[in-house]
mmCIF file of C-alpha atoms in Angstrom:
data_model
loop_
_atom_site.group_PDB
_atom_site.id
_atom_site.type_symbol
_atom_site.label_atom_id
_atom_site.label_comp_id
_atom_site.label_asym_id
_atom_site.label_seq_id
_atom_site.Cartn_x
_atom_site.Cartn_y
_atom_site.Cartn_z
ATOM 1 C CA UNK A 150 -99.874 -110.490 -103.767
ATOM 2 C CA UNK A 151 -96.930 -112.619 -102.589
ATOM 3 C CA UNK A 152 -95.293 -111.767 -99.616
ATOM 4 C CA UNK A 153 -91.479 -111.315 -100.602
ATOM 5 C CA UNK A 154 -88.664 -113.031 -98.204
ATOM 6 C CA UNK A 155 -87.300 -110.572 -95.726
ATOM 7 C CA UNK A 156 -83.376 -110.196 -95.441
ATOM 8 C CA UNK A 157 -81.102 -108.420 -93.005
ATOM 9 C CA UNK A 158 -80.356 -104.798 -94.491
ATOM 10 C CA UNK A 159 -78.844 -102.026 -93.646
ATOM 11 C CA UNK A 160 -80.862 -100.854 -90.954
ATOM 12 C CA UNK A 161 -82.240 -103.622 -89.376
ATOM 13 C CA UNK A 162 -81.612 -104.382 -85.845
ATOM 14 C CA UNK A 163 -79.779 -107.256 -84.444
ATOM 15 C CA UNK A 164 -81.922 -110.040 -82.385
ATOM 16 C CA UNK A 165 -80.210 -110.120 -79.876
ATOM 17 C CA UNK A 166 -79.202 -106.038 -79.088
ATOM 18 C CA UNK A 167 -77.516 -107.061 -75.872
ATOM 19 C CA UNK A 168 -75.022 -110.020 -77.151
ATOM 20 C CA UNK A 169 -74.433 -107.772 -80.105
ATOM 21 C CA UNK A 170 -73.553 -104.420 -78.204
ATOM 22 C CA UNK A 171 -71.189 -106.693 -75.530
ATOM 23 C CA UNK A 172 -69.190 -108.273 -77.872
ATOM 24 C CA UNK A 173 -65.633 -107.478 -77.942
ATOM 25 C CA UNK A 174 -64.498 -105.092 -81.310
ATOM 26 C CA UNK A 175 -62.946 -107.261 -83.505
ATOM 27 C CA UNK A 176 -58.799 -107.186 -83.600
ATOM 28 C CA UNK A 177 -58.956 -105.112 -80.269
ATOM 29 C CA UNK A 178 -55.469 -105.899 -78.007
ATOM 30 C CA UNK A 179 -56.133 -108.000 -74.775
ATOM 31 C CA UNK A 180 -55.222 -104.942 -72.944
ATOM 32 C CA UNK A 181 -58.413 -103.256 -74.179
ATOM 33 C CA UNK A 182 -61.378 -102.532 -72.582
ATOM 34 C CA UNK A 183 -63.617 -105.597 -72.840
ATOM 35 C CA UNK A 184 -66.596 -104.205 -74.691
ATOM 36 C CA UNK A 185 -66.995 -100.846 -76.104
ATOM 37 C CA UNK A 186 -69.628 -99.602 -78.473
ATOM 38 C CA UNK A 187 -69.080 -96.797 -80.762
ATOM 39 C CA UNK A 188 -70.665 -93.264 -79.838
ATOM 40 C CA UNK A 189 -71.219 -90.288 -82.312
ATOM 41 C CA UNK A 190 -72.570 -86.712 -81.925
ATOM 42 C CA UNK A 191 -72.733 -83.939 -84.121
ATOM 43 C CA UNK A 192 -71.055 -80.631 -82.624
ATOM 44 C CA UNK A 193 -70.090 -77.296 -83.836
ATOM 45 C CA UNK A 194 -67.089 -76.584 -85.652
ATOM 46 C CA UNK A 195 -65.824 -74.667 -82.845
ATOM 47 C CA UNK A 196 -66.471 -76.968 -80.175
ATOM 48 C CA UNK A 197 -64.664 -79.744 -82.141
ATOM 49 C CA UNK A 198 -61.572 -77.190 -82.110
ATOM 50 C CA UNK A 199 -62.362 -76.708 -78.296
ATOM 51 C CA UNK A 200 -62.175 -80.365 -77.911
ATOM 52 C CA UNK A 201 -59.243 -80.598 -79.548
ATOM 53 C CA UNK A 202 -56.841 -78.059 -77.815
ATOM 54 C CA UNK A 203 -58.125 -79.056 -74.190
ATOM 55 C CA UNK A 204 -57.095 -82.808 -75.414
ATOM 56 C CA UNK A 205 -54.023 -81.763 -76.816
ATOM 57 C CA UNK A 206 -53.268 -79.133 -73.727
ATOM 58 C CA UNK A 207 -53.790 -82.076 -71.655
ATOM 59 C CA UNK A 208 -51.817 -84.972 -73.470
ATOM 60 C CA UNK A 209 -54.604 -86.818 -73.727
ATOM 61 C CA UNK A 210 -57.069 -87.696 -77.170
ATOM 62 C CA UNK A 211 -59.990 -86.314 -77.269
ATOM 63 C CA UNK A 212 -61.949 -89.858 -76.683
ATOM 64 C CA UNK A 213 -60.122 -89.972 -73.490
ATOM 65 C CA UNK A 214 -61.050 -86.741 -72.579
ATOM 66 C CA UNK A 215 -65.032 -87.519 -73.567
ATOM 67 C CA UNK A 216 -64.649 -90.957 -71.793
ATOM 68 C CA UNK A 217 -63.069 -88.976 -68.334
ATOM 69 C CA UNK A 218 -66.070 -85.972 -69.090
ATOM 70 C CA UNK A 219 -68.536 -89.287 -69.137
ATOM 71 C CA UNK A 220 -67.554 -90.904 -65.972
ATOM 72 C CA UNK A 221 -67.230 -87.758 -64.102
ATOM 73 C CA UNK A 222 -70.844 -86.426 -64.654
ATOM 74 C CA UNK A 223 -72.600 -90.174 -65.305
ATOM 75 C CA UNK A 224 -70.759 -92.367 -62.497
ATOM 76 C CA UNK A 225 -71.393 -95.595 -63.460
ATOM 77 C CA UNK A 226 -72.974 -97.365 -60.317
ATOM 78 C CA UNK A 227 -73.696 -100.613 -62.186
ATOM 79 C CA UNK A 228 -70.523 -102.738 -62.891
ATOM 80 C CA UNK A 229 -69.607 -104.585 -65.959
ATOM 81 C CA UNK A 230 -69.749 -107.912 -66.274
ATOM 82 C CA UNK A 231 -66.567 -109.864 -67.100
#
């Protein structure tokens, strides 16, 4: 049996996980943060509406408000590099 040629797909990982995850989002302003990767989680209807009104109560978004929730509980003790 011949061995077919393997190509990237869907859900293959990158090589190199750690140059991939640090490089800058395309078309993001200079003012950005320098590297950010993309987080998802699955919650309940009602905590997404929870979410929401504390975000909106606050004037913030609710990424801002999951980014502040982040640093407060998970300090980060390692820095970035630049």
């Amino acid at each position: 049996m011949k061995k077919m040629p393997t190509e990237a797909g869907f859900a293959t990982r990158p090589g190199a996980a750690e140059r991939w995850i640090r490089r800058p989002a395309p078309n993001a302003p200079a003012a950005a943060v320098p590297f950010s990767a993309r987080l998802t989680i699955d919650v309940t209807p009602a905590m997404r509406q929870r979410l929401k009104l504390a975000a909106v109560t606050r004037g913030t978004t609710v990424a801002d408000l999951m980014r502040a929730l982040i640093d407060a509980h998970f300090p980060d003790t390692v820095k970035e590099p630049t």
